[in-house]
């Protein structure tokens, strides 16, 4: 896969809820290997943007293409399949299943795309190892620390080797020390080639992980800085 290849292409995407225009004619391309951080005030449309890319919601107008798949053309079943195979999602409040131990939470993502149980467990075990949680596989979410829960959430998101890892405020619900662990984990993943799209209020997360910053206000992209191309954020 060439680096210049676009993993995400939003073309004139608008999303209207009733009389609220959550996204207003947004175009954005994300190349393979980039780490894009979307920033902006509460209510500016950041989560809506992420949900369009994840295929969780549909644009009112415009097109969304992810990893070569035009989401506009997919029905509900096609979108569900797309999400499970192409997208890994990390959430602010982890969204782990409380009734399943850590290893099973991770393995489930594989089971949902048809990976046999033993194989899914084996890969889940490897991922937990890599994230420093090999000893926590049998632990239920309730006994895990915030940082451990978020690492389980990241392992789950990586289970199916997604083309794109999405994270909506991944450090929003953890203390700053744990936030540092999440930041360094995302940074490592991007350095290994994982394409990232992050929504965050966390300046440290953006400063340390992002290769490109995108600022959203009132549903529009008002500013971007491609740090890899030497553009600076503060100069404008
Ligand atoms: P952010 O993530 O930047 O805080 P959102 O994308 O969640 O912003 O929301 C953008 C705007 O769209 C807000 O005004 C919000 O109230 C509205 N909105 C988002 N989702 C919905 C929805 N499902 N139904 C109605 N309005 C929504
Ligand atoms: Mg949001």
Coordinates of N, CA and C and ligand atoms in Angstrom, one line a residue:
X1 N 0.8 -1.2 0.0 CA 0.0 0.0 0.0 C 0.9 1.3 0.0
X2 N 0.6 2.2 -0.9 CA 1.4 3.4 -1.0 C 0.9 4.4 0.1
X3 N 1.8 5.1 0.6 CA 1.5 6.1 1.7 C 0.6 7.2 1.1
X4 N 0.8 7.5 -0.1 CA 0.0 8.7 -0.7 C -1.5 8.3 -0.8
X5 N -1.8 7.0 -0.8 CA -3.1 6.5 -1.0 C -4.1 7.1 0.1
X6 N -5.2 7.5 -0.4 CA -6.2 8.1 0.6 C -6.9 6.9 1.3
X7 N -6.9 6.9 2.6 CA -7.7 5.9 3.4 C -9.1 6.5 3.6
X8 N -9.2 7.8 3.7 CA -10.5 8.4 3.9 C -10.6 9.6 2.9
X9 N -11.7 9.6 2.3 CA -12.0 10.8 1.4 C -13.4 11.2 1.6
X10 N -13.6 12.4 2.3 CA -14.9 13.0 2.4 C -15.0 14.1 1.4
X11 N -16.1 14.1 0.6 CA -16.2 15.1 -0.4 C -17.5 15.8 -0.2
X12 N -17.4 17.1 0.1 CA -18.6 18.0 0.4 C -19.6 17.4 1.2
X13 N -19.2 16.9 2.4 CA -20.2 16.2 3.3 C -20.9 17.2 4.2
X14 N -22.2 17.1 4.1 CA -23.1 17.9 5.1 C -23.9 16.9 5.8
X15 N -24.2 17.3 7.1 CA -25.2 16.5 7.9 C -26.1 17.4 8.6
X16 N -27.4 17.3 8.4 CA -28.4 18.1 9.0 C -29.3 17.3 9.9
X17 N -29.4 17.7 11.2 CA -30.3 17.1 12.1 C -31.4 18.1 12.3
X18 N -32.6 17.9 11.8 CA -33.7 18.9 12.0 C -33.2 20.2 11.5
X19 N -33.2 21.2 12.4 CA -32.7 22.5 12.0 C -31.2 22.8 12.4
X20 N -30.5 21.7 12.8 CA -29.1 21.9 13.1 C -28.2 21.3 12.0
X21 N -27.4 22.2 11.5 CA -26.4 21.7 10.5 C -25.1 21.3 11.3
X22 N -25.0 20.0 11.5 CA -23.9 19.5 12.3 C -22.6 19.5 11.5
X23 N -22.7 19.2 10.2 CA -21.5 19.3 9.3 C -21.9 20.1 8.1
X24 N -21.1 21.0 7.6 CA -21.5 22.0 6.6 C -20.4 21.9 5.5
X25 N -20.6 21.1 4.5 CA -19.7 21.0 3.3 C -18.3 20.8 3.6
X26 N -18.1 19.6 4.3 CA -16.7 19.3 4.8 C -16.0 18.3 3.8
X27 N -14.9 18.7 3.3 CA -14.0 17.8 2.5 C -12.7 17.6 3.2
X28 N -12.3 16.3 3.2 CA -11.1 15.9 4.0 C -10.6 14.6 3.4
X29 N -9.3 14.6 3.2 CA -8.6 13.4 2.8 C -7.6 13.0 3.8
X30 N -7.6 11.7 4.1 CA -6.5 11.2 5.1 C -5.7 10.2 4.4
X31 N -4.4 10.4 4.3 CA -3.5 9.4 3.6 C -3.1 8.3 4.6
X32 N -2.8 7.2 4.0 CA -2.3 6.0 4.8 C -1.2 6.4 5.7
X33 N -1.2 6.1 7.0 CA -0.1 6.4 7.9 C -0.2 7.7 8.6
X34 N -1.2 8.5 8.2 CA -1.3 9.8 8.9 C -2.0 9.6 10.3
X35 N -1.8 10.6 11.2 CA -2.5 10.6 12.4 C -3.2 12.0 12.5
X36 N -4.5 12.0 12.2 CA -5.2 13.3 12.1 C -5.9 13.6 13.4
X37 N -5.7 14.7 14.0 CA -6.4 15.1 15.3 C -7.4 16.2 14.9
X38 N -8.7 15.9 15.2 CA -9.7 16.9 15.0 C -10.0 17.6 16.3
X39 N -9.9 18.9 16.3 CA -10.2 19.7 17.5 C -11.2 20.7 17.3
X40 N -11.8 21.2 18.4 CA -12.8 22.2 18.2 C -13.8 22.2 19.4
X41 N -14.5 23.3 19.6 CA -15.4 23.4 20.8 C -16.5 22.3 20.8
X42 N -17.1 22.1 21.9 CA -18.2 21.2 22.1 C -19.3 21.6 21.2
X43 N -19.9 20.6 20.5 CA -21.0 20.9 19.6 C -20.6 21.4 18.2
X44 N -19.3 21.3 17.9 CA -18.9 21.8 16.6 C -19.0 20.8 15.5
X45 N -19.3 19.6 15.8 CA -19.5 18.6 14.8 C -18.4 17.5 14.7
X46 N -17.5 17.4 15.7 CA -16.4 16.5 15.7 C -16.9 15.0 15.7
X47 N -17.8 14.7 16.6 CA -18.3 13.3 16.7 C -19.1 13.0 15.4
X48 N -19.8 13.9 14.9 CA -20.6 13.7 13.7 C -19.7 13.3 12.6
X49 N -18.5 14.0 12.5 CA -17.5 13.8 11.4 C -17.0 12.3 11.6
X50 N -16.7 12.0 12.8 CA -16.1 10.6 13.1 C -17.2 9.6 12.7
X51 N -18.4 9.8 13.1 CA -19.5 8.9 12.8 C -19.7 8.7 11.3
X52 N -19.5 9.7 10.5 CA -19.6 9.6 9.1 C -18.6 8.7 8.5
X53 N -17.3 8.8 9.1 CA -16.2 8.0 8.6 C -16.4 6.6 9.1
X54 N -17.0 6.4 10.2 CA -17.2 5.0 10.8 C -18.3 4.3 10.2
X55 N -19.1 5.0 9.4 CA -20.3 4.4 8.8 C -21.4 4.2 9.8
X56 N -21.3 5.0 10.9 CA -22.4 4.9 12.0 C -23.6 5.7 11.6
X57 N -23.4 6.7 10.7 CA -24.4 7.6 10.4 C -24.2 8.0 8.9
X58 N -25.2 8.5 8.2 CA -25.1 8.8 6.8 C -25.1 10.3 6.6
X59 N -24.3 10.8 5.6 CA -24.4 12.2 5.3 C -25.8 12.6 4.7
X60 N -26.2 13.8 4.9 CA -27.4 14.3 4.2 C -27.0 14.6 2.7
X61 N -25.8 15.0 2.5 CA -25.3 15.1 1.1 C -23.8 15.0 1.1
X62 N -23.2 14.7 0.0 CA -21.8 14.5 -0.1 C -21.5 13.0 -0.1
X63 N -20.2 12.7 -0.3 CA -19.8 11.3 -0.3 C -18.7 11.0 0.7
X64 N -18.7 9.7 1.1 CA -17.7 9.2 2.1 C -17.1 7.9 1.5
X65 N -15.8 8.0 1.3 CA -15.1 6.8 0.8 C -14.0 6.4 1.8
X66 N -14.0 5.2 2.2 CA -13.0 4.7 3.2 C -12.4 3.4 2.7
X67 N -11.1 3.5 2.6 CA -10.3 2.3 2.1 C -10.9 1.8 0.8
X68 N -11.3 2.7 -0.1 CA -11.8 2.3 -1.4 C -13.3 1.9 -1.4
X69 N -13.9 1.9 -0.3 CA -15.4 1.6 -0.2 C -16.2 2.8 -0.1
X70 N -17.1 3.0 -1.1 CA -18.0 4.1 -1.1 C -19.2 3.8 -0.1
X71 N -19.2 4.5 1.0 CA -20.2 4.1 2.1 C -21.6 4.5 1.6
X72 N -21.6 5.6 0.8 CA -22.9 6.1 0.3 C -23.7 5.0 -0.4
X73 N -23.0 4.0 -1.0 CA -23.7 3.0 -1.7 C -24.1 1.7 -0.9
X74 N -23.7 1.7 0.4 CA -23.9 0.5 1.2 C -25.2 0.6 2.0
X75 N -25.9 -0.5 2.1 CA -27.1 -0.6 3.0 C -26.7 -0.9 4.4
X76 N -27.7 -1.1 5.3 CA -27.4 -1.3 6.7 C -26.4 -2.4 7.0
X77 N -26.7 -3.6 6.3 CA -25.9 -4.8 6.5 C -24.5 -4.5 6.0
X78 N -24.4 -3.8 4.9 CA -23.1 -3.5 4.3 C -22.3 -2.6 5.2
X79 N -23.0 -1.6 5.8 CA -22.3 -0.7 6.7 C -21.8 -1.4 7.9
X80 N -22.6 -2.3 8.5 CA -22.2 -3.1 9.7 C -21.0 -3.9 9.3
X81 N -21.0 -4.6 8.2 CA -19.9 -5.4 7.8 C -18.6 -4.5 7.6
X82 N -18.8 -3.4 6.9 CA -17.7 -2.4 6.8 C -17.1 -2.0 8.1
X83 N -17.9 -1.7 9.1 CA -17.4 -1.2 10.4 C -16.6 -2.3 11.1
X84 N -17.1 -3.5 11.0 CA -16.5 -4.6 11.7 C -15.1 -4.9 11.1
X85 N -15.0 -4.8 9.8 CA -13.7 -5.2 9.1 C -12.7 -4.1 9.0
X86 N -13.2 -2.9 8.7 CA -12.3 -1.9 8.3 C -12.0 -0.8 9.4
X87 N -12.8 -0.8 10.4 CA -12.7 0.3 11.4 C -12.5 -0.3 12.8
X88 N -11.5 0.3 13.5 CA -11.4 0.0 14.9 C -11.8 1.3 15.6
X89 N -12.6 1.1 16.7 CA -13.1 2.3 17.4 C -12.7 2.3 18.9
X90 N -12.2 3.4 19.4 CA -11.8 3.5 20.8 C -12.7 4.6 21.3
X91 N -13.3 4.4 22.5 CA -14.3 5.3 23.0 C -13.8 6.0 24.3
X92 N -14.4 7.1 24.6 CA -14.1 7.8 25.8 C -14.3 7.0 27.1
X93 N -15.5 6.3 27.1 CA -15.9 5.5 28.2 C -15.7 4.0 28.0
X94 N -14.8 3.7 27.1 CA -14.3 2.3 26.8 C -15.3 1.4 26.2
X95 N -16.6 1.4 26.6 CA -17.6 0.6 26.0 C -17.2 -0.9 26.0
X96 N -16.7 -1.4 27.1 CA -16.4 -2.8 27.2 C -17.7 -3.5 27.7
X97 N -17.8 -4.8 27.4 CA -18.9 -5.6 27.9 C -18.6 -6.1 29.3
X98 N -19.3 -5.7 30.4 CA -19.0 -6.0 31.7 C -19.1 -7.5 32.1
X99 N -19.8 -8.2 31.3 CA -20.0 -9.6 31.6 C -18.9 -10.5 31.0
X100 N -18.0 -9.9 30.3 CA -16.9 -10.7 29.7 C -15.6 -10.3 30.2
X101 N -14.7 -11.3 30.5 CA -13.3 -10.9 30.8 C -12.6 -10.2 29.7
X102 N -11.5 -9.6 30.0 CA -10.8 -8.7 29.1 C -10.5 -9.5 27.8
X103 N -10.0 -10.7 27.9 CA -9.6 -11.5 26.7 C -10.8 -11.7 25.8
X104 N -11.9 -12.0 26.4 CA -13.1 -12.3 25.6 C -13.7 -11.0 25.0
X105 N -13.6 -9.9 25.7 CA -14.0 -8.6 25.1 C -13.2 -8.4 23.8
X106 N -11.9 -8.7 23.8 CA -11.1 -8.5 22.6 C -11.4 -9.5 21.5
X107 N -11.5 -10.8 21.9 CA -11.8 -11.9 21.0 C -13.1 -11.7 20.3
X108 N -14.1 -11.2 21.0 CA -15.4 -11.0 20.4 C -15.4 -10.3 19.1
X109 N -14.5 -9.3 19.0 CA -14.5 -8.5 17.7 C -14.1 -9.4 16.6
X110 N -13.3 -10.4 16.8 CA -12.9 -11.4 15.8 C -14.0 -12.3 15.5
X111 N -14.7 -12.8 16.6 CA -15.8 -13.7 16.4 C -16.9 -13.1 15.5
X112 N -17.1 -11.8 15.7 CA -18.1 -11.1 14.9 C -17.8 -11.1 13.4
X113 N -16.6 -11.3 13.0 CA -16.3 -11.4 11.6 C -16.0 -12.8 11.2
X114 N -16.3 -13.7 12.0 CA -16.2 -15.1 11.6 C -14.9 -15.9 11.9
X115 N -14.1 -15.2 12.7 CA -12.8 -15.9 13.1 C -13.2 -17.0 14.2
X116 N -12.7 -18.2 14.0 CA -13.0 -19.3 14.9 C -12.5 -19.0 16.3
X117 N -13.3 -19.5 17.3 CA -13.0 -19.1 18.7 C -11.6 -19.2 19.1
X118 N -10.9 -20.3 18.8 CA -9.6 -20.6 19.3 C -8.6 -19.6 18.7
X119 N -8.8 -19.3 17.4 CA -7.9 -18.3 16.7 C -8.1 -16.9 17.2
X120 N -9.4 -16.6 17.5 CA -9.7 -15.2 18.0 C -9.1 -15.1 19.4
X121 N -9.2 -16.1 20.2 CA -8.6 -16.0 21.6 C -7.1 -15.9 21.5
X122 N -6.5 -16.6 20.5 CA -5.0 -16.6 20.4 C -4.6 -15.2 20.0
X123 N -5.3 -14.6 19.0 CA -4.9 -13.2 18.6 C -5.1 -12.2 19.7
X124 N -6.3 -12.4 20.4 CA -6.6 -11.5 21.5 C -5.5 -11.6 22.6
X125 N -5.0 -12.8 22.9 CA -3.9 -13.0 23.8 C -2.7 -12.3 23.4
X126 N -2.3 -12.3 22.1 CA -1.1 -11.7 21.6 C -1.3 -10.2 21.8
X127 N -2.5 -9.6 21.4 CA -2.7 -8.2 21.5 C -2.5 -7.7 23.0
X128 N -3.2 -8.5 23.9 CA -3.1 -8.1 25.3 C -1.6 -8.1 25.8
X129 N -0.8 -9.1 25.3 CA 0.6 -9.2 25.6 C 1.3 -7.9 25.1
X130 N 1.1 -7.6 23.9 CA 1.7 -6.4 23.3 C 1.4 -5.1 24.0
X131 N 0.2 -5.1 24.6 CA -0.2 -3.9 25.3 C 0.1 -4.0 26.8
X132 N 0.8 -5.0 27.2 CA 1.2 -5.1 28.6 C 0.1 -5.6 29.5
X133 N -0.8 -6.4 29.0 CA -1.9 -6.8 29.8 C -2.0 -8.3 29.8
X134 N -0.9 -9.0 29.6 CA -1.0 -10.5 29.5 C -1.6 -11.1 30.8
X135 N -1.3 -10.5 31.9 CA -1.8 -11.0 33.2 C -3.2 -10.6 33.5
X136 N -3.9 -9.8 32.6 CA -5.2 -9.3 32.9 C -6.3 -10.0 32.0
X137 N -5.9 -10.9 31.2 CA -6.9 -11.5 30.3 C -8.2 -12.1 30.9
X138 N -8.0 -12.6 32.2 CA -9.2 -13.2 32.8 C -9.9 -12.2 33.7
X139 N -9.4 -11.0 33.8 CA -10.1 -10.0 34.6 C -11.3 -9.4 34.0
X140 N -12.3 -9.1 34.8 CA -13.5 -8.4 34.3 C -13.3 -6.9 34.3
X141 N -13.9 -6.2 33.4 CA -13.7 -4.7 33.3 C -13.8 -4.0 34.7
X142 N -14.8 -4.5 35.5 CA -15.0 -3.9 36.8 C -13.7 -3.8 37.7
X143 N -12.8 -4.7 37.6 CA -11.6 -4.7 38.4 C -10.4 -4.1 37.7
X144 N -10.6 -3.7 36.5 CA -9.5 -3.1 35.8 C -9.4 -1.6 36.1
X145 N -8.2 -1.0 36.0 CA -8.0 0.4 36.2 C -8.5 1.1 34.9
X146 N -8.6 2.4 34.9 CA -9.1 3.2 33.7 C -8.1 2.9 32.6
X147 N -6.8 3.0 32.9 CA -5.8 2.8 31.8 C -5.8 1.4 31.3
X148 N -6.1 0.4 32.1 CA -6.2 -1.0 31.7 C -7.4 -1.2 30.8
X149 N -8.5 -0.5 31.2 CA -9.7 -0.6 30.4 C -9.5 0.0 29.0
X150 N -8.8 1.1 29.0 CA -8.6 1.8 27.7 C -7.7 0.9 26.8
X151 N -6.7 0.3 27.4 CA -5.8 -0.6 26.6 C -6.6 -1.8 26.1
X152 N -7.5 -2.4 26.9 CA -8.3 -3.4 26.4 C -9.2 -2.9 25.2
X153 N -9.7 -1.7 25.3 CA -10.4 -1.1 24.3 C -9.6 -0.9 23.0
X154 N -8.4 -0.6 23.1 CA -7.5 -0.4 22.0 C -7.2 -1.8 21.4
X155 N -7.0 -2.8 22.2 CA -6.7 -4.2 21.7 C -7.9 -4.7 20.9
X156 N -9.1 -4.4 21.5 CA -10.3 -4.8 20.8 C -10.4 -4.1 19.4
X157 N -10.1 -2.8 19.4 CA -10.1 -2.1 18.1 C -9.2 -2.6 17.1
X158 N -8.0 -3.2 17.6 CA -7.0 -3.6 16.6 C -7.2 -5.1 16.2
X159 N -8.2 -5.7 16.8 CA -8.4 -7.2 16.6 C -8.4 -7.6 15.1
X160 N -9.1 -6.8 14.3 CA -9.3 -7.2 12.9 C -8.4 -6.4 11.9
X161 N -7.3 -5.9 12.5 CA -6.3 -5.2 11.7 C -7.0 -4.1 10.8
X162 N -7.6 -3.1 11.5 CA -8.4 -2.2 10.7 C -7.6 -1.2 9.9
X163 N -8.2 -0.8 8.7 CA -7.5 0.1 7.9 C -7.3 1.5 8.6
X164 N -8.3 1.7 9.5 CA -8.3 3.0 10.2 C -8.8 2.8 11.7
X165 N -8.0 3.5 12.6 CA -8.4 3.4 14.0 C -9.0 4.8 14.3
X166 N -10.2 4.8 14.8 CA -10.9 6.0 15.2 C -10.9 6.1 16.7
X167 N -10.7 7.3 17.2 CA -10.8 7.4 18.7 C -11.5 8.8 19.0
X168 N -12.6 8.7 19.8 CA -13.4 9.9 20.1 C -13.1 10.2 21.6
X169 N -12.3 11.2 21.8 CA -11.8 11.6 23.2 C -11.3 10.4 24.0
X170 N -10.2 9.8 23.5 CA -9.7 8.6 24.2 C -9.1 8.8 25.5
X171 N -8.7 10.1 25.8 CA -8.2 10.4 27.1 C -9.2 11.2 27.9
X172 N -10.4 11.3 27.4 CA -11.4 12.2 28.1 C -11.9 11.7 29.4
X173 N -11.7 10.4 29.7 CA -12.3 9.9 31.0 C -11.2 9.3 31.9
X174 N -10.0 9.6 31.6 CA -8.9 9.0 32.5 C -8.0 10.2 33.1
X175 N -7.3 9.9 34.2 CA -6.5 10.9 34.8 C -5.3 11.1 33.9
X176 N -4.5 12.2 34.2 CA -3.5 12.6 33.2 C -2.4 11.6 33.1
X177 N -2.0 10.8 34.2 CA -1.0 9.8 34.1 C -1.4 8.7 33.1
X178 N -2.7 8.3 33.3 CA -3.2 7.3 32.4 C -3.3 7.8 31.0
X179 N -3.7 9.1 30.9 CA -3.8 9.7 29.6 C -2.5 9.6 28.9
X180 N -1.4 9.8 29.6 CA 0.0 9.7 29.0 C 0.2 8.3 28.4
X181 N -0.3 7.3 29.1 CA -0.1 5.9 28.6 C -0.9 5.7 27.3
X182 N -2.1 6.3 27.3 CA -2.9 6.1 26.1 C -2.3 6.9 25.0
X183 N -1.7 8.1 25.2 CA -1.0 8.8 24.2 C 0.1 8.1 23.7
X184 N 1.0 7.5 24.5 CA 2.2 6.9 24.0 C 1.8 5.6 23.3
X185 N 0.7 4.9 23.7 CA 0.2 3.8 22.9 C -0.2 4.1 21.5
X186 N -1.0 5.2 21.4 CA -1.5 5.6 20.1 C -0.3 6.1 19.2
X187 N 0.7 6.8 19.8 CA 1.8 7.2 19.1 C 2.6 6.0 18.6
X188 N 2.8 5.0 19.4 CA 3.5 3.8 18.9 C 2.8 3.1 17.8
X189 N 1.5 3.0 17.9 CA 0.7 2.4 16.8 C 0.8 3.2 15.5
X190 N 0.8 4.5 15.6 CA 1.0 5.3 14.4 C 2.4 5.1 13.8
X191 N 3.4 5.0 14.7 CA 4.7 4.8 14.2 C 4.9 3.5 13.5
X192 N 4.1 2.5 13.9 CA 4.1 1.2 13.2 C 3.2 1.2 12.0
X193 N 2.7 2.4 11.6 CA 2.0 2.5 10.4 C 0.5 2.6 10.4
X194 N -0.1 2.5 11.7 CA -1.5 2.5 11.8 C -2.1 3.9 11.5
X195 N -3.0 4.0 10.6 CA -3.7 5.3 10.3 C -4.6 5.6 11.4
X196 N -4.6 6.9 11.9 CA -5.4 7.3 13.1 C -6.2 8.5 12.7
X197 N -7.5 8.5 13.2 CA -8.3 9.7 13.2 C -8.8 9.9 14.6
X198 N -8.4 11.0 15.3 CA -8.7 11.2 16.7 C -9.5 12.5 16.8
X199 N -10.5 12.4 17.7 CA -11.2 13.6 18.1 C -10.8 13.9 19.5
X200 N -10.3 15.1 19.8 CA -9.9 15.4 21.1 C -9.9 16.8 21.6
X201 N -10.1 17.0 22.9 CA -9.9 18.4 23.5 C -8.5 18.4 24.1
X202 N -7.8 17.3 24.1 CA -6.6 17.2 24.8 C -5.4 17.7 24.0
X203 N -4.9 18.8 24.4 CA -3.8 19.5 23.6 C -2.6 18.6 23.6
X204 N -2.3 17.9 24.7 CA -1.1 17.0 24.7 C -1.3 15.9 23.7
X205 N -2.5 15.3 23.7 CA -2.7 14.2 22.8 C -2.5 14.6 21.4
X206 N -3.0 15.8 21.0 CA -2.9 16.3 19.7 C -1.4 16.6 19.4
X207 N -0.8 17.3 20.3 CA 0.6 17.7 20.1 C 1.6 16.5 20.0
X208 N 1.3 15.5 20.7 CA 2.3 14.3 20.7 C 2.0 13.3 19.7
X209 N 0.7 13.1 19.3 CA 0.4 12.0 18.4 C 0.1 12.5 16.9
X210 N -0.4 13.7 16.8 CA -0.9 14.0 15.4 C 0.2 14.4 14.4
X211 N 0.0 13.9 13.2 CA 0.8 14.4 12.1 C 0.1 15.5 11.4
X212 N -1.2 15.6 11.7 CA -2.0 16.7 11.1 C -3.1 17.2 12.0
X213 N -3.2 18.5 12.2 CA -4.3 19.0 13.0 C -5.4 19.6 12.2
X214 N -6.6 19.4 12.6 CA -7.8 19.9 11.8 C -8.7 20.6 12.9
X215 N -9.0 21.8 12.7 CA -9.9 22.5 13.6 C -11.2 22.7 13.0
X216 N -12.3 22.3 13.8 CA -13.6 22.4 13.3 C -14.4 23.4 14.2
X217 N -15.2 24.3 13.5 CA -16.1 25.2 14.2 C -17.4 25.3 13.4
X218 N -18.5 25.2 14.2 CA -19.8 25.2 13.5 C -19.9 24.3 12.3
X219 N -19.4 23.1 12.4 CA -19.6 22.2 11.3 C -18.7 22.4 10.1
X220 N -17.7 23.3 10.2 CA -16.8 23.5 9.1 C -15.4 23.4 9.5
X221 N -14.5 22.9 8.6 CA -13.1 22.9 8.9 C -12.6 24.3 8.7
X222 N -12.1 24.9 9.8 CA -11.6 26.3 9.7 C -10.1 26.5 9.6
X223 N -9.4 25.4 9.9 CA -8.0 25.5 9.9 C -7.3 24.1 9.9
X224 N -6.2 23.9 9.2 CA -5.5 22.7 9.3 C -4.0 23.0 9.2
X225 N -3.3 22.1 9.8 CA -1.8 22.2 9.7 C -1.2 20.8 9.6
X226 N -0.5 20.6 8.4 CA 0.1 19.3 8.2 C 1.5 19.4 8.7
X227 N 1.7 18.8 9.9 CA 2.9 18.9 10.7 C 4.1 18.2 9.9
X228 N 3.7 17.1 9.2 CA 4.7 16.4 8.5 C 5.3 17.2 7.3
X229 N 4.5 18.1 6.8 CA 4.9 19.0 5.7 C 5.4 20.3 6.2
X230 N 5.7 20.4 7.5 CA 6.3 21.6 8.1 C 5.4 22.7 8.3
X231 N 4.1 22.5 8.2 CA 3.2 23.6 8.5 C 3.0 23.7 10.0
X232 N 3.0 24.9 10.5 CA 2.8 25.1 12.0 C 1.4 25.5 12.3
X233 N 1.1 25.2 13.6 CA -0.3 25.4 14.1 C -0.4 26.8 14.6
X234 N 0.6 27.3 15.3 CA 0.5 28.5 16.0 C 0.7 29.7 15.2
X235 N 1.4 29.5 14.0 CA 1.8 30.7 13.2 C 0.7 31.5 12.6
X236 N -0.5 30.8 12.5 CA -1.6 31.5 11.8 C -2.6 32.2 12.7
Ligands
LIG1 P1 -19.0 17.6 19.1 O1 -18.6 16.1 19.0 O2 -18.0 18.5 18.4 O3 -19.2 18.0 20.5 P2 -21.4 16.7 17.7 O4 -20.9 16.2 16.4 O5 -21.7 15.7 18.7 O6 -20.4 17.8 18.3 O7 -22.7 17.6 17.4 C1 -22.8 18.7 16.5 C2 -24.1 19.3 16.5 O8 -25.1 18.3 16.0 C3 -24.6 19.7 17.9 O9 -25.4 20.8 17.8 C4 -25.5 18.5 18.3 O10 -26.5 18.9 19.2 C5 -26.1 18.0 17.0 N1 -26.3 16.6 16.9 C6 -25.4 15.6 16.9 N2 -25.9 14.4 16.8 C7 -27.3 14.6 16.8 C8 -28.4 13.7 16.6 N3 -28.3 12.4 16.6 N4 -29.6 14.3 16.6 C9 -29.8 15.7 16.7 N5 -28.8 16.5 16.8 C10 -27.5 16.0 16.8
LIG2 MG1 -18.3 14.7 20.5

